[in-house]
Amino acid sequence: MEFNYSEEQLALQETLQRFISRDYDFDKRRKFSASSLGYSAEAWTQYAELGLLSLPYPEEFGGLGGNAVDIMLVMEQFGQGLLLEPYLSTVVTCGGLIRDAAPTPMKQKMLPQIAAGELKLALAAYEAAGRYDLSYVGCTARESGGSWHLTGRKTVVLDGASADHYLVSARSSGGTGDRDGISLFLVPRDAKGLTVAAYPTQWGARAADLKLDEVTVGADALIGAPGRALPIIERAVDRANAALCAEAVGIINALNQATLNYLKTRKQFGVAIGTFQALKHKMADMLIAAEQSRSMAIIAAVHADSQDAAERHRAISAAKAYIGQAGRLVGQSAVQMHGGMGVVDELIVSHYFKRLTMIDLSLGDADYHLANFSDTLRQAVSSV
Amino acid sequence: MEFNYSEEQLALQETLQRFISRDYDFDKRRKFSASSLGYSAEAWTQYAELGLLSLPYPEEFGGLGGNAVDIMLVMEQFGQGLLLEPYLSTVVTCGGLIRDAAPTPMKQKMLPQIAAGELKLALAAYEAAGRYDLSYVGCTARESGGSWHLTGRKTVVLDGASADHYLVSARSSGGTGDRDGISLFLVPRDAKGLTVAAYPTQWGARAADLKLDEVTVGADALIGAPGRALPIIERAVDRANAALCAEAVGIINALNQATLNYLKTRKQFGVAIGTFQALKHKMADMLIAAEQSRSMAIIAAVHADSQDAAERHRAISAAKAYIGQAGRLVGQSAVQMHGGMGVVDELIVSHYFKRLTMIDLSLGDADYHLANFSDTLRQAVSSV
Amino acid sequence: MDLKYNPEEEKFRTEVRAFFDAELPTDIRTKLQLGRRISKEDMVRWQKILFRKGWGAVNWPKRFGGTGWDIVQQHIFEEERADACAPPQNPFSLKMLAPVMQTFGNAAQQEYFLPRILSGDDWWCQGYSEPGSGSDLASLRTSAVRQGDHYIVNGQKTWNTMGQYADWIFCLVRTSSEARPQQGISFLLIDMKSPGITVRPIIMLDGEHEINDIFFDNVKVPVQNLIGEENKGWTYAKFLLTHERSGNAGIGACKRALKKLKEIASEQTSNGRPLIEDSRFRDRIAQVEMELMALEITNLRVLSATAKAQGTLGPEVSVLKIKGSEIIQQLAELKMHALGHDALPYVREALEMGWAGNPLLSSHYRSYAPPISGQYFNQRKTTIYAGSTEIQKNIISQMILGL
Amino acid sequence: MDLKYNPEEEKFRTEVRAFFDAELPTDIRTKLQLGRRISKEDMVRWQKILFRKGWGAVNWPKRFGGTGWDIVQQHIFEEERADACAPPQNPFSLKMLAPVMQTFGNAAQQEYFLPRILSGDDWWCQGYSEPGSGSDLASLRTSAVRQGDHYIVNGQKTWNTMGQYADWIFCLVRTSSEARPQQGISFLLIDMKSPGITVRPIIMLDGEHEINDIFFDNVKVPVQNLIGEENKGWTYAKFLLTHERSGNAGIGACKRALKKLKEIASEQTSNGRPLIEDSRFRDRIAQVEMELMALEITNLRVLSATAKAQGTLGPEVSVLKIKGSEIIQQLAELKMHALGHDALPYVREALEMGWAGNPLLSSHYRSYAPPISGQYFNQRKTTIYAGSTEIQKNIISQMILGL
């Protein structure tokens, strides 16, 4: 066991911290969010230069060969800085999926493009009536003449507004809700028959809904074997959830720091409000929640690359559930202790709070993941 | 709507308060509990004299015609005084069941005996593998030659050690878990084939397990129609739960009073510990829990006599669940704030805590009743 | 002790319901149902309808033009109002200023101002909090200096709700700084058209404009606009706060929100099945419903005990404020979670009535969805304003528990 | 950053497990498995077995006869110990007194006492709390007055755990009342056979005798039994408390309790089906398991950061103490609730090993049931002793947060 970060990792962390304080303060972020893109194209270029966009890919594809702990450190800084760029979708979720499961030509083509900042991707795996269930796929994929024809709708595609390609799950056999029969396709944004409806999110980024009407892609657009894509998608979503855990930990720590500062400076009744024991103890609860959440994010990260799908899924669901709950405690408490200043747009506190809330609701909320984790306990006991 | 008690009700309350302070202080209670009976026979006689034992029965059977709110007031004092006598089982649960559902000759015979303090009853409706499910009846009832023959086991019969008769649920048709096919019998303690294994409870009273081996009772022992007893039993258990809610409220208020006194008198760091804001706020939470619990106990009481079984069951499950949770908060907080003094046998605080905990676990714990209540929401919505 | 409504009460409920059915304008009702923005005009229009019916002020005594209803009637009215999706009335004038004016104001003030509140002619807002004075209200610094028959007011008020609409503001101002902070406060009525007043919007975390900073720069206020005695304003302020909190249980609004939550949970699906079929989510609803069942009775018990003793409201209202605000927050949180992914979009235009587009391509993104996450964010204020939960617990521990 | 055990660590675990399999007496293991009372003799017997193996003190450096294990090894040992149902060792001597003695004691004390602790020859107990000094430990009053080469000790200690078995007690005593309360405290080792000592049992709420009052009536204590310097005891006391708390995460015990809970929930039935099939109950288990997963890593992170900095344990151990005690309480609560009705009986005799009867007629009342409710009641102490949760939060807010 080893609980320390490597020197490279610490350097990476420091680089990002410097970047945020220099190029991504709260005012700049507000402008990026208000722009039509919803993030900073310049920052994206800088990420490419810093090597962030090639971090988790093997060296043979131009990557840095980083692991899930490296991603954890990056995502924690995405939380601290409330960075808006589509890093999670492009690099972690979709890039990681392509790295793990795409045919070699696709890897060879796309991973370097991602690394260079030239390509953005988004995962279109959820449908409205399915809530968080990835097997609920009503979108159909019909093979004919060496091509695939996709028809259906995909809902709330994260970072979907700016993506150049989508990874779209569609059903090539079986019925809605079946685990088998789901296939995954790379669909270019300009594909005929694809409608992209983009909109802002509660945290100021951009998402999109997709409508596919007989969208045709070639056989080379297929990722994984036909009808066998669900485990691939689940693995990518697990990894994305681990990354969201890290981002949430970054926010939790930022909120704690902001709240602690406020407790020390805000005066009421002639004294700093941090002298009131009820607030001290609540702040202590927030610190405990932060430490426990960090431990959970570590657990999630070290399982993110695991080959044991059941164990990986179990650990990451536990982490996402725990951090969803802890984030609620910290977010709500931070707002509460800031009083009126906690519920206005002006301070970053409310923006942290909103993003933290929405992390919980993304890719399965705390209840969903608690249920996942809980359901594994049945099997666990039968073997005791 | 009316939120006040009648003068008679206030007088009843006062009578019991006087009785407790004069005849049932904590030292006396300790002796009653340690006696072989586990309660005070003398107190039982006094209850008869005070009219408590005939309170809920119609005047035609020698009763006082009291309602569930009267019972609520009595049970609240049972909580305050931690009274050990089998009032709940004899008067509320079984006496109430006989009043509502027994054939007239049985009422005529038994209700006056109860009122006179000459007869004690206990409900034997649960079986071990069924947990809190009253339909889980494996005990069998076979009719033959105008008699019924009962065989099976009943678990943790409250007040079962001192009962003169048991009301025993047994299956005359159908399979374990079926709602139909359950019959209810009056079984005398000295019936041939009946084994009573008595033991103390965590709160110092006495319960018992029953083993019935071809216990034979006559047709006149049957309460309700054969196979149709479950609604009768459920009604009695609902009423008992409403009474337990009231008892719990009595304890919650007693614990709050004891804790408040302790906060005002116990000194640490040179000041009363009640000056610490964290403890003040926890005490405020306990007060809120007490007020909300009282409201729930009222809701339970006013529904206890309701003819609408679904509405009655729903309201009382909500109350028992709520008070189970609130009792946990108050009980644990009271012990915590008493520090070391909260976890010793010497003070009444730990005895309140134990009884409050066991009230939750009796006749369905908070989770069981929350599930009951929650499951009613499905039907409720479909009609919106 | 009887929780059943008696026949007169049932009859009253029928009458109230019939009135809402007949008189509440459909456009206003729809806005409330869907959580769209409502305008001042909507609220004034509704106040005037109520006024015509004689129901302009359900909490006032008859002698001031109120309905004179008892607490059960008021409870029924509020329950039916929320269920009918009628807007709440302006609380600042009807529930906060009016009790103060009726108790401590002079005849001239009562005769001039109260009818204009009733009729909807005057819109009032509240000037209590200041940037440095939130929980510690008595530390306020906005000054009012007597010059002849006027006060000259200087300073800043903040967290002012809907002041952008207001004709009048009632303010706590400092008229003396000699004694304890509480002793130099006065209660002033100020015409918002007075020269020297500037209103600056504050945008809330949900992106909406509902509160303001209000700046006073040598604002002249006639001395006859002083309520009661100079430097006695703290007494009136505390009286007002207690009344404010008593309304904060918000049982009617909570019941409406609970009903809405159940509807949403019945319409949203998880893996194709209604979310309410999921026992885990249903249990969370049940948990809040239990809390609300209890609070409804606690609320009526507190108010009826006060009415019976013909006393003024006491610190018990802090219990109602704490629980009521927690419940409305929990309901908002559950509504948001019921949406799942659909809680993520933020489509400002969709909050405006009449905006016809569906921002998402999914037919599943229903009309009720757009405001829900914002409501959750916005409702965090309820445990902060009108005395934060922490302040309420201080009040309980001091005034009820004697700690 | 790597949470996997490396091959040496895995090998070490195998060795530890094999040792427990081979050497832990079956009678002792069974008592622990079933939650029956264990005796001093059981604990001493086990200590002597560990001592023979060279594992008498897993947290001591090698130069004092300890194992010199790193924190991961200690963690593995504790996990395996709990899983094997081996008794915990006497914490008062091994984890509380010994670090103090090794750091602040003199050579003579170290040479005499430490080996006797290791070998199990001396049973130690703790004399910290007094009736008036619980959370406010520095206000203690038990006095030690110097007379020649002895101290004369008078006063009362309370909440003394297992003092009825003890050969020795280490005490905080007041040797000066001139300066601040903290400055007049000394740390004394007292032979329990000294004339003037009276031990009076205190019965806990679960009916068990585990703690005592200890009275000192002119007890003579040789001055060589003073640890460190006179009036510097507060420094040693705080050092000791931090060590005590670091052990209070109790990960091993929590993991064992969690496993037991799952077993119980698999054996108990609801409506004839295993309770663990009920998603509601299972979710409660899952909730605690998540908390424990996190705490295991938090615990190792804190301890390894300390080890890496070669520093002494800091206020971070308060986080471990708070969470560890909460988790063990929650597990005890869930075990009790898993029993349903079977939690109600209180059968004292059943807590004694070898008692053969089944108090209930139900075959369903299993051997694990009798102690469980009492354990829940008893475990309420864990958030009170060794610095209550409230005290730990004070420490966190002051020492970590700077509030």
PDB file of N, CA, C and O in Angstrom, chain B residues 302-322:
ATOM      1  N   VAL B 302     -56.440   9.722  17.362  1.00  0.00           N
ATOM      2  CA  VAL B 302     -57.752  10.034  16.788  1.00  0.00           C
ATOM      3  C   VAL B 302     -58.103   9.083  15.650  1.00  0.00           C
ATOM      4  O   VAL B 302     -59.269   8.981  15.270  1.00  0.00           O
ATOM      5  N   HIS B 303     -57.094   8.376  15.133  1.00  0.00           N
ATOM      6  CA  HIS B 303     -57.414   7.368  14.118  1.00  0.00           C
ATOM      7  C   HIS B 303     -57.623   5.978  14.712  1.00  0.00           C
ATOM      8  O   HIS B 303     -58.084   5.078  14.015  1.00  0.00           O
ATOM      9  N   ALA B 304     -57.262   5.805  15.960  1.00  0.00           N
ATOM     10  CA  ALA B 304     -57.254   4.447  16.520  1.00  0.00           C
ATOM     11  C   ALA B 304     -58.642   3.822  16.536  1.00  0.00           C
ATOM     12  O   ALA B 304     -58.790   2.606  16.398  1.00  0.00           O
ATOM     13  N   ASP B 305     -59.658   4.633  16.702  1.00  0.00           N
ATOM     14  CA  ASP B 305     -61.017   4.095  16.734  1.00  0.00           C
ATOM     15  C   ASP B 305     -61.708   4.183  15.376  1.00  0.00           C
ATOM     16  O   ASP B 305     -62.903   3.890  15.262  1.00  0.00           O
ATOM     17  N   SER B 306     -60.941   4.579  14.362  1.00  0.00           N
ATOM     18  CA  SER B 306     -61.566   4.794  13.050  1.00  0.00           C
ATOM     19  C   SER B 306     -62.012   3.478  12.416  1.00  0.00           C
ATOM     20  O   SER B 306     -61.381   2.436  12.576  1.00  0.00           O
ATOM     21  N   GLN B 307     -63.116   3.540  11.698  1.00  0.00           N
ATOM     22  CA  GLN B 307     -63.643   2.345  11.019  1.00  0.00           C
ATOM     23  C   GLN B 307     -62.947   2.136   9.669  1.00  0.00           C
ATOM     24  O   GLN B 307     -62.990   1.035   9.126  1.00  0.00           O
ATOM     25  N   ASP B 308     -62.375   3.187   9.129  1.00  0.00           N
ATOM     26  CA  ASP B 308     -61.707   3.077   7.837  1.00  0.00           C
ATOM     27  C   ASP B 308     -60.337   2.424   8.040  1.00  0.00           C
ATOM     28  O   ASP B 308     -59.376   3.074   8.442  1.00  0.00           O
ATOM     29  N   ALA B 309     -60.296   1.128   7.784  1.00  0.00           N
ATOM     30  CA  ALA B 309     -59.100   0.360   8.142  1.00  0.00           C
ATOM     31  C   ALA B 309     -57.864   0.876   7.419  1.00  0.00           C
ATOM     32  O   ALA B 309     -56.788   0.994   8.013  1.00  0.00           O
ATOM     33  N   ALA B 310     -57.994   1.204   6.140  1.00  0.00           N
ATOM     34  CA  ALA B 310     -56.824   1.638   5.373  1.00  0.00           C
ATOM     35  C   ALA B 310     -56.299   2.960   5.913  1.00  0.00           C
ATOM     36  O   ALA B 310     -55.092   3.128   6.126  1.00  0.00           O
ATOM     37  N   GLU B 311     -57.193   3.893   6.149  1.00  0.00           N
ATOM     38  CA  GLU B 311     -56.791   5.196   6.635  1.00  0.00           C
ATOM     39  C   GLU B 311     -56.211   5.093   8.056  1.00  0.00           C
ATOM     40  O   GLU B 311     -55.218   5.751   8.386  1.00  0.00           O
ATOM     41  N   ARG B 312     -56.829   4.264   8.859  1.00  0.00           N
ATOM     42  CA  ARG B 312     -56.331   4.053  10.228  1.00  0.00           C
ATOM     43  C   ARG B 312     -54.924   3.472  10.208  1.00  0.00           C
ATOM     44  O   ARG B 312     -54.016   3.962  10.885  1.00  0.00           O
ATOM     45  N   HIS B 313     -54.751   2.453   9.411  1.00  0.00           N
ATOM     46  CA  HIS B 313     -53.468   1.758   9.339  1.00  0.00           C
ATOM     47  C   HIS B 313     -52.383   2.709   8.825  1.00  0.00           C
ATOM     48  O   HIS B 313     -51.255   2.737   9.343  1.00  0.00           O
ATOM     49  N   ARG B 314     -52.739   3.493   7.816  1.00  0.00           N
ATOM     50  CA  ARG B 314     -51.801   4.431   7.221  1.00  0.00           C
ATOM     51  C   ARG B 314     -51.344   5.478   8.239  1.00  0.00           C
ATOM     52  O   ARG B 314     -50.152   5.737   8.409  1.00  0.00           O
ATOM     53  N   ALA B 315     -52.303   6.051   8.942  1.00  0.00           N
ATOM     54  CA  ALA B 315     -51.979   7.115   9.905  1.00  0.00           C
ATOM     55  C   ALA B 315     -51.158   6.571  11.064  1.00  0.00           C
ATOM     56  O   ALA B 315     -50.183   7.195  11.508  1.00  0.00           O
ATOM     57  N   ILE B 316     -51.526   5.397  11.538  1.00  0.00           N
ATOM     58  CA  ILE B 316     -50.830   4.863  12.714  1.00  0.00           C
ATOM     59  C   ILE B 316     -49.439   4.368  12.342  1.00  0.00           C
ATOM     60  O   ILE B 316     -48.487   4.529  13.107  1.00  0.00           O
ATOM     61  N   SER B 317     -49.306   3.828  11.146  1.00  0.00           N
ATOM     62  CA  SER B 317     -47.947   3.458  10.708  1.00  0.00           C
ATOM     63  C   SER B 317     -47.064   4.692  10.583  1.00  0.00           C
ATOM     64  O   SER B 317     -45.890   4.661  10.977  1.00  0.00           O
ATOM     65  N   ALA B 318     -47.623   5.766  10.052  1.00  0.00           N
ATOM     66  CA  ALA B 318     -46.838   6.996   9.951  1.00  0.00           C
ATOM     67  C   ALA B 318     -46.391   7.460  11.337  1.00  0.00           C
ATOM     68  O   ALA B 318     -45.238   7.838  11.541  1.00  0.00           O
ATOM     69  N   ALA B 319     -47.328   7.408  12.274  1.00  0.00           N
ATOM     70  CA  ALA B 319     -47.009   7.882  13.629  1.00  0.00           C
ATOM     71  C   ALA B 319     -45.944   7.003  14.286  1.00  0.00           C
ATOM     72  O   ALA B 319     -44.984   7.497  14.881  1.00  0.00           O
ATOM     73  N   LYS B 320     -46.122   5.694  14.157  1.00  0.00           N
ATOM     74  CA  LYS B 320     -45.171   4.785  14.824  1.00  0.00           C
ATOM     75  C   LYS B 320     -43.785   4.908  14.195  1.00  0.00           C
ATOM     76  O   LYS B 320     -42.760   4.852  14.895  1.00  0.00           O
ATOM     77  N   ALA B 321     -43.754   5.064  12.878  1.00  0.00           N
ATOM     78  CA  ALA B 321     -42.464   5.239  12.199  1.00  0.00           C
ATOM     79  C   ALA B 321     -41.809   6.540  12.651  1.00  0.00           C
ATOM     80  O   ALA B 321     -40.625   6.574  13.000  1.00  0.00           O
ATOM     81  N   TYR B 322     -42.592   7.600  12.633  1.00  0.00           N
ATOM     82  CA  TYR B 322     -42.041   8.906  12.993  1.00  0.00           C
ATOM     83  C   TYR B 322     -41.508   8.897  14.418  1.00  0.00           C
ATOM     84  O   TYR B 322     -40.393   9.356  14.704  1.00  0.00           O
TER      85      TYR B 322
END
